[in-house]
Amino acid sequence: MRTLILILMLSSLAFGFNYNDVLLKAQISIFPRILLLDKKIESKLVDGKIVFTVVYEDRDHDTALDIAKKIEESYKGKFEKYEYIINTMKFSDLNNETQATAFYTLNSSNNISKVANIAKEKGVVAFAYDTNNLKEGLLFSLVFEKSTTLYLNKDSLVANKIDFDDSLYRIVRFIDKDNG
């Protein structure tokens, strides 16, 4: 039994995390729209464009590329009136000089807080594939429960000093360090 568990753990490390395609599709559909509710989006544009950066571990390279492709297929170059650029970047390449309007973070065993800290410093939104990663300081995650639920990390919202359109606050479920 221990051997089987060890094999499963090692295969997960070798081949990346398992991602739910339906959840990825929902997040790809929702996250850019949430980004547009940032009242100060104009100040976060890079050369007049939204830079949406998908951050991943080496083993999730194909998933990151697939996300970029699906965003392009869905939005065809514009999030409403804003042109965008989709970047894919390994956690190891991410640093404080990385230009981004938003981050979409895939799973990582030990790099989530790095993205959260950079997003906080830049005052930009950081989305998480997995809601458990909100504990590390990322801002939003979308999950399927009895219904689709959008989680917002209240502590990170305050720390990042991001202000969204009031309509967003009515549809999210807030979590914080006490109830996350």
PDB file of C-alpha atoms in Angstrom:
ATOM      1  CA  MET A   1       0.000   0.000   0.000  1.00  0.00           C
ATOM      2  CA  ARG A   2       2.820   2.413   0.863  1.00  0.00           C
ATOM      3  CA  THR A   3       4.452   1.643  -2.456  1.00  0.00           C
ATOM      4  CA  LEU A   4       1.265   2.522  -4.326  1.00  0.00           C
ATOM      5  CA  ILE A   5       0.944   5.832  -2.476  1.00  0.00           C
ATOM      6  CA  LEU A   6       4.586   6.645  -3.180  1.00  0.00           C
ATOM      7  CA  ILE A   7       4.143   5.861  -6.884  1.00  0.00           C
ATOM      8  CA  LEU A   8       1.063   8.084  -7.078  1.00  0.00           C
ATOM      9  CA  MET A   9       2.879  10.946  -5.352  1.00  0.00           C
ATOM     10  CA  LEU A  10       5.910  10.661  -7.617  1.00  0.00           C
ATOM     11  CA  SER A  11       3.790  10.465 -10.762  1.00  0.00           C
ATOM     12  CA  SER A  12       1.969  13.619  -9.693  1.00  0.00           C
ATOM     13  CA  LEU A  13       5.328  15.365  -9.323  1.00  0.00           C
ATOM     14  CA  ALA A  14       6.544  14.087 -12.681  1.00  0.00           C
ATOM     15  CA  PHE A  15       3.421  14.862 -14.672  1.00  0.00           C
ATOM     16  CA  GLY A  16       2.053  17.896 -12.854  1.00  0.00           C
ATOM     17  CA  PHE A  17      -1.084  18.495 -10.929  1.00  0.00           C
ATOM     18  CA  ASN A  18      -4.412  17.248 -12.159  1.00  0.00           C
ATOM     19  CA  TYR A  19      -6.585  20.079 -13.349  1.00  0.00           C
ATOM     20  CA  ASN A  20     -10.314  19.900 -13.862  1.00  0.00           C
ATOM     21  CA  ASP A  21     -11.011  21.018 -17.448  1.00  0.00           C
ATOM     22  CA  VAL A  22     -14.497  22.267 -16.628  1.00  0.00           C
ATOM     23  CA  LEU A  23     -13.189  24.339 -13.715  1.00  0.00           C
ATOM     24  CA  LEU A  24     -10.361  25.743 -15.863  1.00  0.00           C
ATOM     25  CA  LYS A  25     -12.869  26.743 -18.531  1.00  0.00           C
ATOM     26  CA  ALA A  26     -15.081  28.463 -15.943  1.00  0.00           C
ATOM     27  CA  GLN A  27     -12.135  30.327 -14.439  1.00  0.00           C
ATOM     28  CA  ILE A  28     -10.926  31.394 -17.880  1.00  0.00           C
ATOM     29  CA  SER A  29     -14.382  32.765 -18.542  1.00  0.00           C
ATOM     30  CA  ILE A  30     -14.836  34.563 -15.199  1.00  0.00           C
ATOM     31  CA  PHE A  31     -11.407  35.837 -14.127  1.00  0.00           C
ATOM     32  CA  PRO A  32     -10.892  38.395 -16.943  1.00  0.00           C
ATOM     33  CA  ARG A  33     -14.350  39.804 -16.229  1.00  0.00           C
ATOM     34  CA  ILE A  34     -13.518  40.178 -12.550  1.00  0.00           C
ATOM     35  CA  LEU A  35     -10.295  41.940 -13.471  1.00  0.00           C
ATOM     36  CA  LEU A  36     -12.312  44.522 -15.390  1.00  0.00           C
ATOM     37  CA  LEU A  37     -14.204  45.399 -12.193  1.00  0.00           C
ATOM     38  CA  ASP A  38     -11.017  46.865 -10.715  1.00  0.00           C
ATOM     39  CA  LYS A  39     -11.774  50.586 -10.444  1.00  0.00           C
ATOM     40  CA  LYS A  40      -8.112  51.445 -11.052  1.00  0.00           C
ATOM     41  CA  ILE A  41      -7.463  49.127 -13.992  1.00  0.00           C
ATOM     42  CA  GLU A  42      -6.224  52.010 -16.143  1.00  0.00           C
ATOM     43  CA  SER A  43      -3.269  52.586 -13.822  1.00  0.00           C
ATOM     44  CA  LYS A  44      -2.260  48.912 -14.079  1.00  0.00           C
ATOM     45  CA  LEU A  45      -2.101  48.644 -17.846  1.00  0.00           C
ATOM     46  CA  VAL A  46       1.264  47.983 -19.444  1.00  0.00           C
ATOM     47  CA  ASP A  47       1.748  50.059 -22.578  1.00  0.00           C
ATOM     48  CA  GLY A  48      -2.023  50.511 -22.694  1.00  0.00           C
ATOM     49  CA  LYS A  49      -2.741  46.768 -22.535  1.00  0.00           C
ATOM     50  CA  ILE A  50      -3.767  44.266 -19.916  1.00  0.00           C
ATOM     51  CA  VAL A  51      -0.978  41.807 -19.249  1.00  0.00           C
ATOM     52  CA  PHE A  52      -2.534  38.595 -17.928  1.00  0.00           C
ATOM     53  CA  THR A  53       0.235  36.314 -16.679  1.00  0.00           C
ATOM     54  CA  VAL A  54      -0.301  32.601 -16.094  1.00  0.00           C
ATOM     55  CA  VAL A  55       2.269  31.363 -13.569  1.00  0.00           C
ATOM     56  CA  TYR A  56       3.140  27.672 -13.431  1.00  0.00           C
ATOM     57  CA  GLU A  57       5.604  24.990 -12.356  1.00  0.00           C
ATOM     58  CA  ASP A  58       7.751  23.366 -15.072  1.00  0.00           C
ATOM     59  CA  ARG A  59       5.564  20.276 -15.061  1.00  0.00           C
ATOM     60  CA  ASP A  60       2.452  22.367 -15.844  1.00  0.00           C
ATOM     61  CA  HIS A  61       3.851  24.064 -18.946  1.00  0.00           C
ATOM     62  CA  ASP A  62       1.311  22.421 -21.269  1.00  0.00           C
ATOM     63  CA  THR A  63      -1.580  23.400 -18.997  1.00  0.00           C
ATOM     64  CA  ALA A  64      -0.399  27.029 -18.987  1.00  0.00           C
ATOM     65  CA  LEU A  65      -0.155  27.059 -22.782  1.00  0.00           C
ATOM     66  CA  ASP A  66      -3.614  25.502 -23.035  1.00  0.00           C
ATOM     67  CA  ILE A  67      -5.031  28.216 -20.765  1.00  0.00           C
ATOM     68  CA  ALA A  68      -3.444  30.925 -22.921  1.00  0.00           C
ATOM     69  CA  LYS A  69      -4.905  29.309 -26.038  1.00  0.00           C
ATOM     70  CA  LYS A  70      -8.389  29.044 -24.500  1.00  0.00           C
ATOM     71  CA  ILE A  71      -8.319  32.675 -23.369  1.00  0.00           C
ATOM     72  CA  GLU A  72      -7.392  33.726 -26.878  1.00  0.00           C
ATOM     73  CA  GLU A  73     -10.183  31.605 -28.360  1.00  0.00           C
ATOM     74  CA  SER A  74     -12.710  33.076 -25.921  1.00  0.00           C
ATOM     75  CA  TYR A  75     -11.729  36.740 -26.000  1.00  0.00           C
ATOM     76  CA  LYS A  76     -10.028  37.162 -29.377  1.00  0.00           C
ATOM     77  CA  GLY A  77      -7.598  39.886 -28.341  1.00  0.00           C
ATOM     78  CA  LYS A  78      -9.771  42.096 -26.125  1.00  0.00           C
ATOM     79  CA  PHE A  79     -11.189  42.041 -22.638  1.00  0.00           C
ATOM     80  CA  GLU A  80     -14.049  44.407 -23.463  1.00  0.00           C
ATOM     81  CA  LYS A  81     -12.336  47.627 -24.612  1.00  0.00           C
ATOM     82  CA  TYR A  82      -8.833  46.611 -23.501  1.00  0.00           C
ATOM     83  CA  GLU A  83      -6.363  44.776 -25.662  1.00  0.00           C
ATOM     84  CA  TYR A  84      -4.490  42.124 -23.740  1.00  0.00           C
ATOM     85  CA  ILE A  85      -1.361  40.052 -23.805  1.00  0.00           C
ATOM     86  CA  ILE A  86      -1.281  36.582 -22.262  1.00  0.00           C
ATOM     87  CA  ASN A  87       2.075  35.648 -20.786  1.00  0.00           C
ATOM     88  CA  THR A  88       2.974  32.246 -19.434  1.00  0.00           C
ATOM     89  CA  MET A  89       5.786  32.226 -16.902  1.00  0.00           C
ATOM     90  CA  LYS A  90       7.439  29.662 -14.669  1.00  0.00           C
ATOM     91  CA  PHE A  91       7.471  30.452 -10.971  1.00  0.00           C
ATOM     92  CA  SER A  92      11.265  30.374 -11.135  1.00  0.00           C
ATOM     93  CA  ASP A  93      11.288  33.208 -13.718  1.00  0.00           C
ATOM     94  CA  LEU A  94       8.864  35.430 -11.822  1.00  0.00           C
ATOM     95  CA  ASN A  95      10.347  38.433 -10.040  1.00  0.00           C
ATOM     96  CA  ASN A  96       9.491  41.969  -8.919  1.00  0.00           C
ATOM     97  CA  GLU A  97      10.288  43.310 -12.394  1.00  0.00           C
ATOM     98  CA  THR A  98       7.651  41.113 -14.041  1.00  0.00           C
ATOM     99  CA  GLN A  99       5.100  43.348 -15.710  1.00  0.00           C
ATOM    100  CA  ALA A 100       1.549  42.178 -15.121  1.00  0.00           C
ATOM    101  CA  THR A 101      -1.931  43.562 -14.706  1.00  0.00           C
ATOM    102  CA  ALA A 102      -3.055  40.245 -13.197  1.00  0.00           C
ATOM    103  CA  PHE A 103      -1.694  36.828 -12.316  1.00  0.00           C
ATOM    104  CA  TYR A 104      -3.445  33.499 -12.740  1.00  0.00           C
ATOM    105  CA  THR A 105      -1.605  31.007 -10.571  1.00  0.00           C
ATOM    106  CA  LEU A 106      -1.618  27.288 -11.178  1.00  0.00           C
ATOM    107  CA  ASN A 107      -0.771  24.920  -8.345  1.00  0.00           C
ATOM    108  CA  SER A 108       2.592  24.881  -6.664  1.00  0.00           C
ATOM    109  CA  SER A 109       3.918  23.214  -3.570  1.00  0.00           C
ATOM    110  CA  ASN A 110       5.970  26.162  -2.408  1.00  0.00           C
ATOM    111  CA  ASN A 111       5.770  29.198  -4.719  1.00  0.00           C
ATOM    112  CA  ILE A 112       2.293  30.610  -4.185  1.00  0.00           C
ATOM    113  CA  SER A 113       3.356  33.198  -1.626  1.00  0.00           C
ATOM    114  CA  LYS A 114       5.943  34.514  -4.125  1.00  0.00           C
ATOM    115  CA  VAL A 115       3.150  35.437  -6.545  1.00  0.00           C
ATOM    116  CA  ALA A 116       1.030  36.861  -3.721  1.00  0.00           C
ATOM    117  CA  ASN A 117       3.866  39.091  -2.541  1.00  0.00           C
ATOM    118  CA  ILE A 118       4.604  40.414  -6.032  1.00  0.00           C
ATOM    119  CA  ALA A 119       0.892  41.042  -6.680  1.00  0.00           C
ATOM    120  CA  LYS A 120       0.615  42.871  -3.375  1.00  0.00           C
ATOM    121  CA  GLU A 121       3.652  45.026  -4.154  1.00  0.00           C
ATOM    122  CA  LYS A 122       2.265  45.917  -7.583  1.00  0.00           C
ATOM    123  CA  GLY A 123      -1.326  46.300  -6.370  1.00  0.00           C
ATOM    124  CA  VAL A 124      -2.631  43.854  -8.975  1.00  0.00           C
ATOM    125  CA  VAL A 125      -5.080  40.979  -8.829  1.00  0.00           C
ATOM    126  CA  ALA A 126      -3.839  37.422  -8.289  1.00  0.00           C
ATOM    127  CA  PHE A 127      -6.217  34.591  -9.157  1.00  0.00           C
ATOM    128  CA  ALA A 128      -5.749  31.040  -7.895  1.00  0.00           C
ATOM    129  CA  TYR A 129      -6.729  27.799  -9.575  1.00  0.00           C
ATOM    130  CA  ASP A 130      -7.112  26.186  -6.153  1.00  0.00           C
ATOM    131  CA  THR A 131      -9.020  27.937  -3.376  1.00  0.00           C
ATOM    132  CA  ASN A 132      -6.570  26.499  -0.822  1.00  0.00           C
ATOM    133  CA  ASN A 133      -3.956  28.838  -2.286  1.00  0.00           C
ATOM    134  CA  LEU A 134      -5.880  31.866  -1.050  1.00  0.00           C
ATOM    135  CA  LYS A 135      -4.333  31.178   2.360  1.00  0.00           C
ATOM    136  CA  GLU A 136      -0.994  32.180   0.845  1.00  0.00           C
ATOM    137  CA  GLY A 137      -2.290  35.630  -0.073  1.00  0.00           C
ATOM    138  CA  LEU A 138      -3.820  35.264  -3.531  1.00  0.00           C
ATOM    139  CA  LEU A 139      -7.037  37.182  -4.020  1.00  0.00           C
ATOM    140  CA  PHE A 140      -9.667  35.151  -5.939  1.00  0.00           C
ATOM    141  CA  SER A 141     -10.558  31.579  -6.682  1.00  0.00           C
ATOM    142  CA  LEU A 142     -13.592  29.990  -8.280  1.00  0.00           C
ATOM    143  CA  VAL A 143     -14.816  26.541  -7.263  1.00  0.00           C
ATOM    144  CA  PHE A 144     -17.729  24.238  -7.908  1.00  0.00           C
ATOM    145  CA  GLU A 145     -19.650  23.346  -4.805  1.00  0.00           C
ATOM    146  CA  LYS A 146     -23.432  23.021  -4.736  1.00  0.00           C
ATOM    147  CA  SER A 147     -23.228  25.967  -7.105  1.00  0.00           C
ATOM    148  CA  THR A 148     -20.355  27.906  -8.597  1.00  0.00           C
ATOM    149  CA  THR A 149     -18.733  29.930  -5.822  1.00  0.00           C
ATOM    150  CA  LEU A 150     -16.337  32.822  -6.209  1.00  0.00           C
ATOM    151  CA  TYR A 151     -14.072  33.253  -3.180  1.00  0.00           C
ATOM    152  CA  LEU A 152     -12.367  36.512  -2.268  1.00  0.00           C
ATOM    153  CA  ASN A 153      -9.545  36.651   0.261  1.00  0.00           C
ATOM    154  CA  LYS A 154     -10.628  39.583   2.443  1.00  0.00           C
ATOM    155  CA  ASP A 155      -7.203  39.986   4.094  1.00  0.00           C
ATOM    156  CA  SER A 156      -5.422  40.196   0.734  1.00  0.00           C
ATOM    157  CA  LEU A 157      -7.986  42.639  -0.600  1.00  0.00           C
ATOM    158  CA  VAL A 158      -7.206  45.025   2.250  1.00  0.00           C
ATOM    159  CA  ALA A 159      -3.440  44.451   2.026  1.00  0.00           C
ATOM    160  CA  ASN A 160      -3.341  44.934  -1.767  1.00  0.00           C
ATOM    161  CA  LYS A 161      -5.489  48.057  -1.584  1.00  0.00           C
ATOM    162  CA  ILE A 162      -7.478  47.032  -4.644  1.00  0.00           C
ATOM    163  CA  ASP A 163     -10.905  48.571  -5.050  1.00  0.00           C
ATOM    164  CA  PHE A 164     -13.532  46.775  -7.109  1.00  0.00           C
ATOM    165  CA  ASP A 165     -16.916  47.814  -8.377  1.00  0.00           C
ATOM    166  CA  ASP A 166     -19.432  47.353  -5.551  1.00  0.00           C
ATOM    167  CA  SER A 167     -21.435  44.798  -7.546  1.00  0.00           C
ATOM    168  CA  LEU A 168     -18.611  42.294  -7.166  1.00  0.00           C
ATOM    169  CA  TYR A 169     -18.756  42.355  -3.381  1.00  0.00           C
ATOM    170  CA  ARG A 170     -22.384  41.218  -3.486  1.00  0.00           C
ATOM    171  CA  ILE A 171     -21.600  37.968  -5.321  1.00  0.00           C
ATOM    172  CA  VAL A 172     -18.414  36.739  -3.636  1.00  0.00           C
ATOM    173  CA  ARG A 173     -17.965  34.619  -0.570  1.00  0.00           C
ATOM    174  CA  PHE A 174     -15.358  36.236   1.636  1.00  0.00           C
ATOM    175  CA  ILE A 175     -12.717  34.217   3.393  1.00  0.00           C
ATOM    176  CA  ASP A 176     -10.061  35.414   5.806  1.00  0.00           C
ATOM    177  CA  LYS A 177      -7.413  33.896   8.003  1.00  0.00           C
ATOM    178  CA  ASP A 178     -10.028  33.026  10.626  1.00  0.00           C
ATOM    179  CA  ASN A 179     -12.448  31.180   8.338  1.00  0.00           C
ATOM    180  CA  GLY A 180     -10.290  30.193   5.349  1.00  0.00           C
TER     181      GLY A 180
END
